[in-house]
């Protein structure tokens, strides 16, 4: 009987030791990820919360360009394009957007060398109201900060890595704080204000993270299709698995095209990588833009679409309605039209999308706060602000709890099983999110080397 009791006691201690070791390991990785990626996560949250309001803020920043006195009859698109060409004779016209608001100006895209501009035209008088260089507009700067930290490919990779680590931080945080008994369950329902600042910041950090985890994970996952590494792998997967419903002839190599839709215009994600068909040259010349507008109206394309102009003799008119301008994901259209004959070469709409494409597009709309109106926007704003609060309170909590004169890194767990676990997790993450897998492996390798050197130094005769 005593032997059984003793064995049970030893087994209990072993189980407890394993749980403690796992807890320490997860806490340590949670700490590493939080400290390394905190600045970028705050940047993503702040820029994301600002970008949510783009369609409401942008017109207000340059009211004299965006708004006009409503007239009785609009000029034809050709006359509006002529007004721009007369003003900018040496620059090429790239697009035409009729906002379809009687008090708004027409937006016409032009290229000055490699720089892209938007020219604003009064649709009633043809007066050119002014221009804005697109990459210098406030919201374009915000979206570049949000997507690539203004440093191109490297920034894009850092953003993807940080966003992916945000998922790991939320998952590890959930494990560390998940209620294990009645007392701990009660703790997630309140923030203790009178237990001292350390307890207050801990509760604020943990409780906010606990209740916002699902919203933040959805927000992060829905943004990953834009990331270069993840997005490229996703597109490759979609193509190889034939998860897209795009017309087969667009993928089978029969179209000799050097461009894809996203090289020509802003289109829905589902249509970005579809090759652009080519127009069949005719000496009759290019059709006027009014013919394209008529096609858009006859095929019931949602008002507010953008028409991208043909590039060269083989270029096409590309009609696209997407994002906020579409009003709803169900209004998404990507249409390519032969510039000479007016023949529709591609008409790809929401109804044509595969279930997979619809899922991704819905996620993107959720991410931008435009899927179910103001409620979506407010939820996203709360999620962004909560991320700032989680990261900020985490840093404050660490600063207050760390021992004086030290960094305060949580103690490492003992044994090599931890490092085998790191290797396994690295492989799994590497398949789904390559850069995360690499980062976990690198951090784990550094920790293993440091621990190995420390053991050697502590051996007798080495001190």
GROMACS .gro file of C-alpha atoms in nm:
model
  463
    1UNK     CA    1   0.000   0.000   0.000
    2UNK     CA    2   0.281   0.235   0.093
    3UNK     CA    3   0.466   0.140  -0.229
    4UNK     CA    4   0.157   0.225  -0.437
    5UNK     CA    5   0.119   0.558  -0.262
    6UNK     CA    6   0.488   0.628  -0.323
    7UNK     CA    7   0.460   0.540  -0.691
    8UNK     CA    8   0.151   0.758  -0.731
    9UNK     CA    9   0.336   1.044  -0.566
   10UNK     CA   10   0.634   1.006  -0.801
   11UNK     CA   11   0.406   0.984  -1.107
   12UNK     CA   12   0.217   1.296  -0.997
   13UNK     CA   13   0.544   1.484  -0.954
   14UNK     CA   14   0.662   1.370  -1.300
   15UNK     CA   15   0.338   1.486  -1.464
   16UNK     CA   16   0.356   1.815  -1.275
   17UNK     CA   17   0.719   1.857  -1.380
   18UNK     CA   18   0.632   1.796  -1.746
   19UNK     CA   19   0.348   2.048  -1.730
   20UNK     CA   20   0.575   2.303  -1.564
   21UNK     CA   21   0.845   2.243  -1.825
   22UNK     CA   22   0.594   2.288  -2.109
   23UNK     CA   23   0.452   2.600  -1.947
   24UNK     CA   24   0.802   2.750  -1.912
   25UNK     CA   25   0.885   2.670  -2.273
   26UNK     CA   26   0.566   2.828  -2.405
   27UNK     CA   27   0.607   3.132  -2.180
   28UNK     CA   28   0.964   3.176  -2.304
   29UNK     CA   29   0.860   3.165  -2.670
   30UNK     CA   30   0.568   3.396  -2.600
   31UNK     CA   31   0.817   3.640  -2.449
   32UNK     CA   32   1.060   3.616  -2.742
   33UNK     CA   33   0.790   3.672  -3.002
   34UNK     CA   34   0.631   3.957  -2.811
   35UNK     CA   35   0.953   4.150  -2.759
   36UNK     CA   36   1.084   4.101  -3.112
   37UNK     CA   37   0.768   4.183  -3.305
   38UNK     CA   38   0.600   4.435  -3.071
   39UNK     CA   39   0.700   4.748  -3.272
   40UNK     CA   40   0.576   4.609  -3.604
   41UNK     CA   41   0.252   4.477  -3.453
   42UNK     CA   42   0.177   4.822  -3.308
   43UNK     CA   43   0.253   4.978  -3.648
   44UNK     CA   44   0.018   4.732  -3.822
   45UNK     CA   45  -0.259   4.798  -3.572
   46UNK     CA   46  -0.232   5.178  -3.593
   47UNK     CA   47  -0.206   5.197  -3.972
   48UNK     CA   48  -0.480   4.937  -4.011
   49UNK     CA   49  -0.719   5.132  -3.790
   50UNK     CA   50  -0.655   5.447  -3.997
   51UNK     CA   51  -0.693   5.270  -4.331
   52UNK     CA   52  -1.036   5.140  -4.233
   53UNK     CA   53  -1.168   5.493  -4.286
   54UNK     CA   54  -1.009   5.550  -4.628
   55UNK     CA   55  -1.333   5.595  -4.828
   56UNK     CA   56  -1.459   5.849  -4.574
   57UNK     CA   57  -1.139   6.041  -4.503
   58UNK     CA   58  -0.976   6.063  -4.846
   59UNK     CA   59  -1.245   6.275  -5.017
   60UNK     CA   60  -1.238   6.517  -4.722
   61UNK     CA   61  -0.863   6.577  -4.747
   62UNK     CA   62  -0.894   6.740  -5.091
   63UNK     CA   63  -1.255   6.853  -5.111
   64UNK     CA   64  -1.183   7.100  -5.391
   65UNK     CA   65  -1.067   6.812  -5.611
   66UNK     CA   66  -1.327   6.550  -5.519
   67UNK     CA   67  -1.648   6.757  -5.507
   68UNK     CA   68  -1.820   6.972  -5.772
   69UNK     CA   69  -2.137   7.174  -5.811
   70UNK     CA   70  -2.400   6.945  -5.959
   71UNK     CA   71  -2.491   7.041  -6.317
   72UNK     CA   72  -2.766   6.942  -6.555
   73UNK     CA   73  -2.580   6.719  -6.801
   74UNK     CA   74  -2.242   6.546  -6.792
   75UNK     CA   75  -1.996   6.563  -7.079
   76UNK     CA   76  -1.922   6.240  -7.262
   77UNK     CA   77  -1.625   6.039  -7.132
   78UNK     CA   78  -1.436   6.114  -7.455
   79UNK     CA   79  -1.468   6.490  -7.401
   80UNK     CA   80  -1.349   6.453  -7.043
   81UNK     CA   81  -1.050   6.248  -7.159
   82UNK     CA   82  -0.979   6.514  -7.425
   83UNK     CA   83  -0.976   6.784  -7.157
   84UNK     CA   84  -0.710   6.589  -6.969
   85UNK     CA   85  -0.507   6.520  -7.284
   86UNK     CA   86  -0.514   6.890  -7.372
   87UNK     CA   87  -0.383   6.969  -7.023
   88UNK     CA   88  -0.121   6.692  -7.027
   89UNK     CA   89  -0.027   6.643  -7.396
   90UNK     CA   90   0.294   6.453  -7.322
   91UNK     CA   91   0.147   6.207  -7.071
   92UNK     CA   92  -0.050   5.889  -7.136
   93UNK     CA   93  -0.401   5.831  -7.002
   94UNK     CA   94  -0.425   5.504  -6.809
   95UNK     CA   95  -0.778   5.487  -6.665
   96UNK     CA   96  -1.122   5.644  -6.635
   97UNK     CA   97  -1.336   5.624  -6.320
   98UNK     CA   98  -1.686   5.768  -6.306
   99UNK     CA   99  -1.767   5.780  -5.934
  100UNK     CA  100  -2.141   5.792  -6.014
  101UNK     CA  101  -2.213   6.056  -5.754
  102UNK     CA  102  -2.364   6.370  -5.913
  103UNK     CA  103  -2.159   6.587  -5.677
  104UNK     CA  104  -1.826   6.412  -5.737
  105UNK     CA  105  -1.557   6.471  -5.997
  106UNK     CA  106  -1.445   6.216  -6.254
  107UNK     CA  107  -1.110   6.054  -6.173
  108UNK     CA  108  -0.878   5.998  -6.468
  109UNK     CA  109  -0.547   5.819  -6.428
  110UNK     CA  110  -0.239   5.938  -6.616
  111UNK     CA  111   0.124   5.829  -6.628
  112UNK     CA  112   0.405   6.082  -6.611
  113UNK     CA  113   0.696   5.861  -6.697
  114UNK     CA  114   0.694   5.593  -6.426
  115UNK     CA  115   0.484   5.800  -6.184
  116UNK     CA  116   0.109   5.742  -6.155
  117UNK     CA  117  -0.125   6.039  -6.103
  118UNK     CA  118  -0.499   6.090  -6.062
  119UNK     CA  119  -0.645   6.391  -6.242
  120UNK     CA  120  -0.981   6.525  -6.124
  121UNK     CA  121  -1.222   6.662  -6.385
  122UNK     CA  122  -1.553   6.844  -6.347
  123UNK     CA  123  -1.786   6.614  -6.548
  124UNK     CA  124  -2.023   6.901  -6.631
  125UNK     CA  125  -1.773   7.162  -6.755
  126UNK     CA  126  -1.465   6.958  -6.844
  127UNK     CA  127  -1.249   7.176  -6.621
  128UNK     CA  128  -0.939   7.004  -6.488
  129UNK     CA  129  -0.952   7.064  -6.113
  130UNK     CA  130  -0.606   6.936  -6.027
  131UNK     CA  131  -0.393   6.628  -5.981
  132UNK     CA  132  -0.251   6.407  -5.706
  133UNK     CA  133   0.050   6.179  -5.732
  134UNK     CA  134  -0.088   5.846  -5.616
  135UNK     CA  135   0.207   5.723  -5.411
  136UNK     CA  136   0.220   6.057  -5.226
  137UNK     CA  137  -0.143   6.046  -5.112
  138UNK     CA  138  -0.187   6.000  -4.737
  139UNK     CA  139  -0.381   5.675  -4.758
  140UNK     CA  140  -0.133   5.529  -5.007
  141UNK     CA  141   0.146   5.605  -4.760
  142UNK     CA  142  -0.060   5.444  -4.483
  143UNK     CA  143  -0.121   5.129  -4.687
  144UNK     CA  144   0.248   5.107  -4.778
  145UNK     CA  145   0.340   5.136  -4.411
  146UNK     CA  146   0.082   4.870  -4.333
  147UNK     CA  147   0.191   4.635  -4.609
  148UNK     CA  148   0.565   4.681  -4.643
  149UNK     CA  149   0.682   4.938  -4.383
  150UNK     CA  150   0.786   5.159  -4.679
  151UNK     CA  151   1.089   4.940  -4.755
  152UNK     CA  152   0.960   4.719  -5.036
  153UNK     CA  153   1.014   4.344  -5.045
  154UNK     CA  154   1.205   4.331  -4.715
  155UNK     CA  155   0.927   4.518  -4.539
  156UNK     CA  156   0.665   4.293  -4.696
  157UNK     CA  157   0.846   3.990  -4.556
  158UNK     CA  158   0.878   4.149  -4.211
  159UNK     CA  159   0.506   4.231  -4.207
  160UNK     CA  160   0.418   3.875  -4.307
  161UNK     CA  161   0.653   3.736  -4.042
  162UNK     CA  162   0.509   3.965  -3.773
  163UNK     CA  163   0.149   3.886  -3.867
  164UNK     CA  164   0.223   3.514  -3.862
  165UNK     CA  165   0.391   3.545  -3.523
  166UNK     CA  166   0.085   3.733  -3.398
  167UNK     CA  167  -0.108   3.407  -3.444
  168UNK     CA  168   0.157   3.219  -3.246
  169UNK     CA  169   0.149   3.483  -2.971
  170UNK     CA  170  -0.229   3.462  -2.947
  171UNK     CA  171  -0.220   3.081  -2.936
  172UNK     CA  172   0.056   3.065  -2.674
  173UNK     CA  173  -0.107   3.343  -2.473
  174UNK     CA  174  -0.434   3.154  -2.476
  175UNK     CA  175  -0.256   2.844  -2.344
  176UNK     CA  176  -0.078   3.038  -2.069
  177UNK     CA  177  -0.393   3.211  -1.948
  178UNK     CA  178  -0.668   2.960  -2.028
  179UNK     CA  179  -0.884   2.902  -1.714
  180UNK     CA  180  -0.791   2.577  -1.539
  181UNK     CA  181  -1.018   2.607  -1.235
  182UNK     CA  182  -1.305   2.814  -1.097
  183UNK     CA  183  -1.076   3.082  -0.954
  184UNK     CA  184  -0.885   3.131  -1.280
  185UNK     CA  185  -1.215   3.137  -1.472
  186UNK     CA  186  -1.336   3.422  -1.255
  187UNK     CA  187  -1.012   3.612  -1.325
  188UNK     CA  188  -1.095   3.645  -1.697
  189UNK     CA  189  -1.415   3.828  -1.608
  190UNK     CA  190  -1.251   4.119  -1.431
  191UNK     CA  191  -0.944   4.339  -1.416
  192UNK     CA  192  -0.819   4.377  -1.062
  193UNK     CA  193  -0.763   4.747  -1.003
  194UNK     CA  194  -0.665   4.733  -0.635
  195UNK     CA  195  -0.406   4.456  -0.638
  196UNK     CA  196  -0.117   4.676  -0.745
  197UNK     CA  197   0.008   4.791  -1.084
  198UNK     CA  198   0.176   4.460  -1.173
  199UNK     CA  199  -0.149   4.264  -1.132
  200UNK     CA  200  -0.344   4.537  -1.312
  201UNK     CA  201  -0.119   4.528  -1.620
  202UNK     CA  202  -0.116   4.148  -1.621
  203UNK     CA  203  -0.497   4.131  -1.612
  204UNK     CA  204  -0.527   4.400  -1.879
  205UNK     CA  205  -0.283   4.215  -2.106
  206UNK     CA  206  -0.423   3.866  -2.053
  207UNK     CA  207  -0.795   3.947  -2.041
  208UNK     CA  208  -0.787   4.165  -2.351
  209UNK     CA  209  -0.595   3.897  -2.538
  210UNK     CA  210  -0.830   3.622  -2.419
  211UNK     CA  211  -1.150   3.793  -2.531
  212UNK     CA  212  -1.011   3.934  -2.857
  213UNK     CA  213  -0.822   3.625  -2.976
  214UNK     CA  214  -1.081   3.502  -3.226
  215UNK     CA  215  -1.129   3.850  -3.379
  216UNK     CA  216  -0.755   3.910  -3.410
  217UNK     CA  217  -0.685   3.569  -3.564
  218UNK     CA  218  -0.956   3.628  -3.828
  219UNK     CA  219  -0.811   3.974  -3.894
  220UNK     CA  220  -0.458   3.837  -3.937
  221UNK     CA  221  -0.551   3.533  -4.147
  222UNK     CA  222  -0.769   3.740  -4.381
  223UNK     CA  223  -0.476   3.972  -4.451
  224UNK     CA  224  -0.218   3.703  -4.535
  225UNK     CA  225  -0.324   3.653  -4.902
  226UNK     CA  226  -0.165   3.994  -4.973
  227UNK     CA  227   0.171   3.890  -4.826
  228UNK     CA  228   0.435   3.806  -5.086
  229UNK     CA  229   0.557   3.468  -4.960
  230UNK     CA  230   0.226   3.333  -4.830
  231UNK     CA  231   0.030   3.490  -5.116
  232UNK     CA  232   0.259   3.338  -5.378
  233UNK     CA  233   0.229   2.993  -5.222
  234UNK     CA  234  -0.148   3.035  -5.198
  235UNK     CA  235  -0.176   3.132  -5.565
  236UNK     CA  236   0.045   2.838  -5.667
  237UNK     CA  237  -0.171   2.605  -5.459
  238UNK     CA  238  -0.492   2.744  -5.613
  239UNK     CA  239  -0.355   2.698  -5.965
  240UNK     CA  240  -0.220   2.345  -5.915
  241UNK     CA  241  -0.525   2.227  -5.723
  242UNK     CA  242  -0.754   2.393  -5.980
  243UNK     CA  243  -0.950   2.568  -5.707
  244UNK     CA  244  -1.032   2.863  -5.933
  245UNK     CA  245  -1.329   2.871  -6.168
  246UNK     CA  246  -1.162   3.105  -6.417
  247UNK     CA  247  -1.225   2.995  -6.778
  248UNK     CA  248  -0.990   2.707  -6.866
  249UNK     CA  249  -0.850   2.873  -7.180
  250UNK     CA  250  -0.704   3.148  -6.963
  251UNK     CA  251  -0.477   2.900  -6.788
  252UNK     CA  252  -0.394   2.640  -7.051
  253UNK     CA  253  -0.131   2.848  -7.231
  254UNK     CA  254  -0.342   2.918  -7.541
  255UNK     CA  255  -0.337   3.290  -7.460
  256UNK     CA  256  -0.004   3.445  -7.556
  257UNK     CA  257   0.012   3.720  -7.297
  258UNK     CA  258   0.299   3.870  -7.104
  259UNK     CA  259   0.071   4.041  -6.852
  260UNK     CA  260  -0.173   3.941  -6.583
  261UNK     CA  261  -0.467   4.147  -6.462
  262UNK     CA  262  -0.293   4.295  -6.157
  263UNK     CA  263  -0.023   4.439  -6.388
  264UNK     CA  264  -0.292   4.641  -6.565
  265UNK     CA  265  -0.542   4.742  -6.297
  266UNK     CA  266  -0.665   4.689  -5.943
  267UNK     CA  267  -0.887   4.383  -5.959
  268UNK     CA  268  -1.036   4.137  -5.710
  269UNK     CA  269  -0.783   3.889  -5.566
  270UNK     CA  270  -0.954   3.603  -5.752
  271UNK     CA  271  -0.878   3.768  -6.087
  272UNK     CA  272  -0.533   3.916  -6.020
  273UNK     CA  273  -0.326   3.639  -6.175
  274UNK     CA  274  -0.545   3.567  -6.477
  275UNK     CA  275  -0.353   3.634  -6.802
  276UNK     CA  276  -0.480   3.934  -6.996
  277UNK     CA  277  -0.612   3.837  -7.343
  278UNK     CA  278  -0.491   4.033  -7.645
  279UNK     CA  279  -0.693   4.238  -7.891
  280UNK     CA  280  -0.692   4.132  -8.257
  281UNK     CA  281  -0.549   4.427  -8.448
  282UNK     CA  282  -0.774   4.610  -8.693
  283UNK     CA  283  -0.694   4.915  -8.908
  284UNK     CA  284  -1.037   5.052  -8.816
  285UNK     CA  285  -0.880   5.192  -8.503
  286UNK     CA  286  -0.962   5.179  -8.133
  287UNK     CA  287  -1.326   5.201  -8.025
  288UNK     CA  288  -1.421   5.516  -7.832
  289UNK     CA  289  -1.462   5.474  -7.458
  290UNK     CA  290  -1.839   5.536  -7.489
  291UNK     CA  291  -1.873   5.190  -7.647
  292UNK     CA  292  -1.708   5.037  -7.342
  293UNK     CA  293  -1.933   5.233  -7.107
  294UNK     CA  294  -2.234   5.106  -7.304
  295UNK     CA  295  -2.113   4.745  -7.264
  296UNK     CA  296  -2.073   4.801  -6.890
  297UNK     CA  297  -2.426   4.937  -6.863
  298UNK     CA  298  -2.579   4.662  -7.078
  299UNK     CA  299  -2.411   4.390  -6.873
  300UNK     CA  300  -2.523   4.558  -6.550
  301UNK     CA  301  -2.181   4.628  -6.402
  302UNK     CA  302  -2.217   4.812  -6.072
  303UNK     CA  303  -2.171   5.191  -6.117
  304UNK     CA  304  -1.839   5.333  -6.002
  305UNK     CA  305  -1.627   5.093  -6.205
  306UNK     CA  306  -1.286   5.181  -6.348
  307UNK     CA  307  -1.198   5.140  -6.715
  308UNK     CA  308  -0.826   5.084  -6.775
  309UNK     CA  309  -0.715   5.197  -7.119
  310UNK     CA  310  -0.552   4.962  -7.374
  311UNK     CA  311  -0.172   4.950  -7.368
  312UNK     CA  312  -0.037   4.923  -7.721
  313UNK     CA  313  -0.189   4.765  -8.032
  314UNK     CA  314  -0.269   4.437  -7.854
  315UNK     CA  315  -0.397   4.586  -7.530
  316UNK     CA  316  -0.755   4.558  -7.407
  317UNK     CA  317  -1.005   4.773  -7.226
  318UNK     CA  318  -1.023   4.631  -6.874
  319UNK     CA  319  -1.332   4.707  -6.667
  320UNK     CA  320  -1.296   4.642  -6.296
  321UNK     CA  321  -1.518   4.701  -5.999
  322UNK     CA  322  -1.369   4.602  -5.667
  323UNK     CA  323  -1.329   4.705  -5.305
  324UNK     CA  324  -1.533   4.987  -5.154
  325UNK     CA  325  -1.637   5.109  -5.501
  326UNK     CA  326  -1.822   4.782  -5.564
  327UNK     CA  327  -2.054   4.825  -5.267
  328UNK     CA  328  -2.050   4.448  -5.207
  329UNK     CA  329  -1.830   4.152  -5.296
  330UNK     CA  330  -2.124   4.020  -5.498
  331UNK     CA  331  -2.075   4.311  -5.741
  332UNK     CA  332  -1.713   4.223  -5.824
  333UNK     CA  333  -1.642   4.219  -6.199
  334UNK     CA  334  -1.330   4.185  -6.412
  335UNK     CA  335  -1.400   4.227  -6.783
  336UNK     CA  336  -1.154   4.241  -7.076
  337UNK     CA  337  -1.278   4.390  -7.403
  338UNK     CA  338  -1.110   4.387  -7.745
  339UNK     CA  339  -1.022   4.750  -7.818
  340UNK     CA  340  -1.114   4.719  -8.189
  341UNK     CA  341  -1.417   4.491  -8.211
  342UNK     CA  342  -1.570   4.542  -7.868
  343UNK     CA  343  -1.578   4.166  -7.820
  344UNK     CA  344  -1.585   4.054  -7.457
  345UNK     CA  345  -1.275   3.839  -7.402
  346UNK     CA  346  -1.330   3.783  -7.032
  347UNK     CA  347  -1.630   3.839  -6.806
  348UNK     CA  348  -1.541   3.709  -6.461
  349UNK     CA  349  -1.779   3.786  -6.175
  350UNK     CA  350  -1.863   3.681  -5.821
  351UNK     CA  351  -2.111   3.423  -5.947
  352UNK     CA  352  -1.825   3.258  -6.139
  353UNK     CA  353  -1.591   3.234  -5.838
  354UNK     CA  354  -1.515   2.902  -5.675
  355UNK     CA  355  -1.601   2.847  -5.309
  356UNK     CA  356  -1.232   2.892  -5.227
  357UNK     CA  357  -1.210   3.225  -5.413
  358UNK     CA  358  -1.528   3.348  -5.246
  359UNK     CA  359  -1.386   3.255  -4.905
  360UNK     CA  360  -1.065   3.451  -4.967
  361UNK     CA  361  -1.251   3.752  -5.109
  362UNK     CA  362  -1.490   3.752  -4.814
  363UNK     CA  363  -1.192   3.742  -4.579
  364UNK     CA  364  -1.031   4.039  -4.755
  365UNK     CA  365  -1.356   4.236  -4.732
  366UNK     CA  366  -1.378   4.151  -4.361
  367UNK     CA  367  -1.015   4.259  -4.318
  368UNK     CA  368  -1.085   4.599  -4.473
  369UNK     CA  369  -1.403   4.646  -4.269
  370UNK     CA  370  -1.641   4.660  -4.564
  371UNK     CA  371  -1.821   4.324  -4.562
  372UNK     CA  372  -2.118   4.407  -4.340
  373UNK     CA  373  -2.115   4.783  -4.314
  374UNK     CA  374  -2.033   4.999  -4.016
  375UNK     CA  375  -2.055   4.708  -3.772
  376UNK     CA  376  -1.766   4.538  -3.954
  377UNK     CA  377  -1.564   4.859  -3.948
  378UNK     CA  378  -1.622   4.918  -3.576
  379UNK     CA  379  -1.535   4.557  -3.485
  380UNK     CA  380  -1.211   4.586  -3.683
  381UNK     CA  381  -1.129   4.917  -3.517
  382UNK     CA  382  -1.183   4.766  -3.171
  383UNK     CA  383  -0.964   4.470  -3.270
  384UNK     CA  384  -0.684   4.701  -3.391
  385UNK     CA  385  -0.698   4.914  -3.076
  386UNK     CA  386  -0.708   4.603  -2.859
  387UNK     CA  387  -0.389   4.480  -3.028
  388UNK     CA  388  -0.218   4.807  -2.937
  389UNK     CA  389  -0.345   4.762  -2.581
  390UNK     CA  390  -0.228   4.399  -2.563
  391UNK     CA  391   0.121   4.478  -2.691
  392UNK     CA  392   0.154   4.797  -2.487
  393UNK     CA  393   0.037   4.634  -2.164
  394UNK     CA  394   0.267   4.338  -2.230
  395UNK     CA  395   0.570   4.567  -2.258
  396UNK     CA  396   0.464   4.760  -1.947
  397UNK     CA  397   0.408   4.437  -1.754
  398UNK     CA  398   0.752   4.308  -1.851
  399UNK     CA  399   0.918   4.635  -1.749
  400UNK     CA  400   0.753   4.635  -1.408
  401UNK     CA  401   0.811   4.265  -1.336
  402UNK     CA  402   1.169   4.222  -1.459
  403UNK     CA  403   1.441   4.191  -1.193
  404UNK     CA  404   1.655   4.503  -1.162
  405UNK     CA  405   1.956   4.499  -1.392
  406UNK     CA  406   1.836   4.206  -1.607
  407UNK     CA  407   1.633   4.157  -1.923
  408UNK     CA  408   1.396   3.929  -1.738
  409UNK     CA  409   1.373   3.645  -1.990
  410UNK     CA  410   1.163   3.357  -1.848
  411UNK     CA  411   1.373   3.058  -1.740
  412UNK     CA  412   1.433   2.789  -1.999
  413UNK     CA  413   1.290   2.440  -1.962
  414UNK     CA  414   1.523   2.146  -1.909
  415UNK     CA  415   1.586   1.856  -2.146
  416UNK     CA  416   1.627   1.811  -2.520
  417UNK     CA  417   1.261   1.727  -2.583
  418UNK     CA  418   1.197   2.099  -2.594
  419UNK     CA  419   1.437   2.141  -2.888
  420UNK     CA  420   1.291   1.840  -3.068
  421UNK     CA  421   0.955   2.010  -3.025
  422UNK     CA  422   1.099   2.329  -3.172
  423UNK     CA  423   1.225   2.134  -3.474
  424UNK     CA  424   0.886   1.968  -3.524
  425UNK     CA  425   0.699   2.298  -3.496
  426UNK     CA  426   0.948   2.459  -3.738
  427UNK     CA  427   0.877   2.192  -4.000
  428UNK     CA  428   0.498   2.224  -3.961
  429UNK     CA  429   0.507   2.605  -3.971
  430UNK     CA  430   0.753   2.592  -4.259
  431UNK     CA  431   0.497   2.411  -4.473
  432UNK     CA  432   0.224   2.665  -4.399
  433UNK     CA  433   0.421   2.983  -4.328
  434UNK     CA  434   0.782   2.938  -4.445
  435UNK     CA  435   0.933   3.244  -4.281
  436UNK     CA  436   0.778   3.158  -3.944
  437UNK     CA  437   0.925   2.811  -3.960
  438UNK     CA  438   1.269   2.954  -4.038
  439UNK     CA  439   1.245   3.213  -3.759
  440UNK     CA  440   1.143   2.951  -3.500
  441UNK     CA  441   1.428   2.725  -3.608
  442UNK     CA  442   1.683   3.010  -3.591
  443UNK     CA  443   1.572   3.124  -3.245
  444UNK     CA  444   1.566   2.764  -3.122
  445UNK     CA  445   1.913   2.702  -3.265
  446UNK     CA  446   2.054   3.013  -3.098
  447UNK     CA  447   1.902   2.912  -2.766
  448UNK     CA  448   2.042   2.559  -2.799
  449UNK     CA  449   2.392   2.692  -2.875
  450UNK     CA  450   2.381   2.938  -2.583
  451UNK     CA  451   2.264   2.663  -2.348
  452UNK     CA  452   2.532   2.423  -2.478
  453UNK     CA  453   2.809   2.680  -2.426
  454UNK     CA  454   2.675   2.761  -2.080
  455UNK     CA  455   2.693   2.392  -1.980
  456UNK     CA  456   3.052   2.365  -2.101
  457UNK     CA  457   3.155   2.678  -1.912
  458UNK     CA  458   2.992   2.550  -1.592
  459UNK     CA  459   3.178   2.217  -1.602
  460UNK     CA  460   3.446   2.161  -1.335
  461UNK     CA  461   3.783   2.288  -1.448
  462UNK     CA  462   3.629   2.537  -1.694
  463UNK     CA  463   3.548   2.802  -1.434
   0.00000   0.00000   0.00000
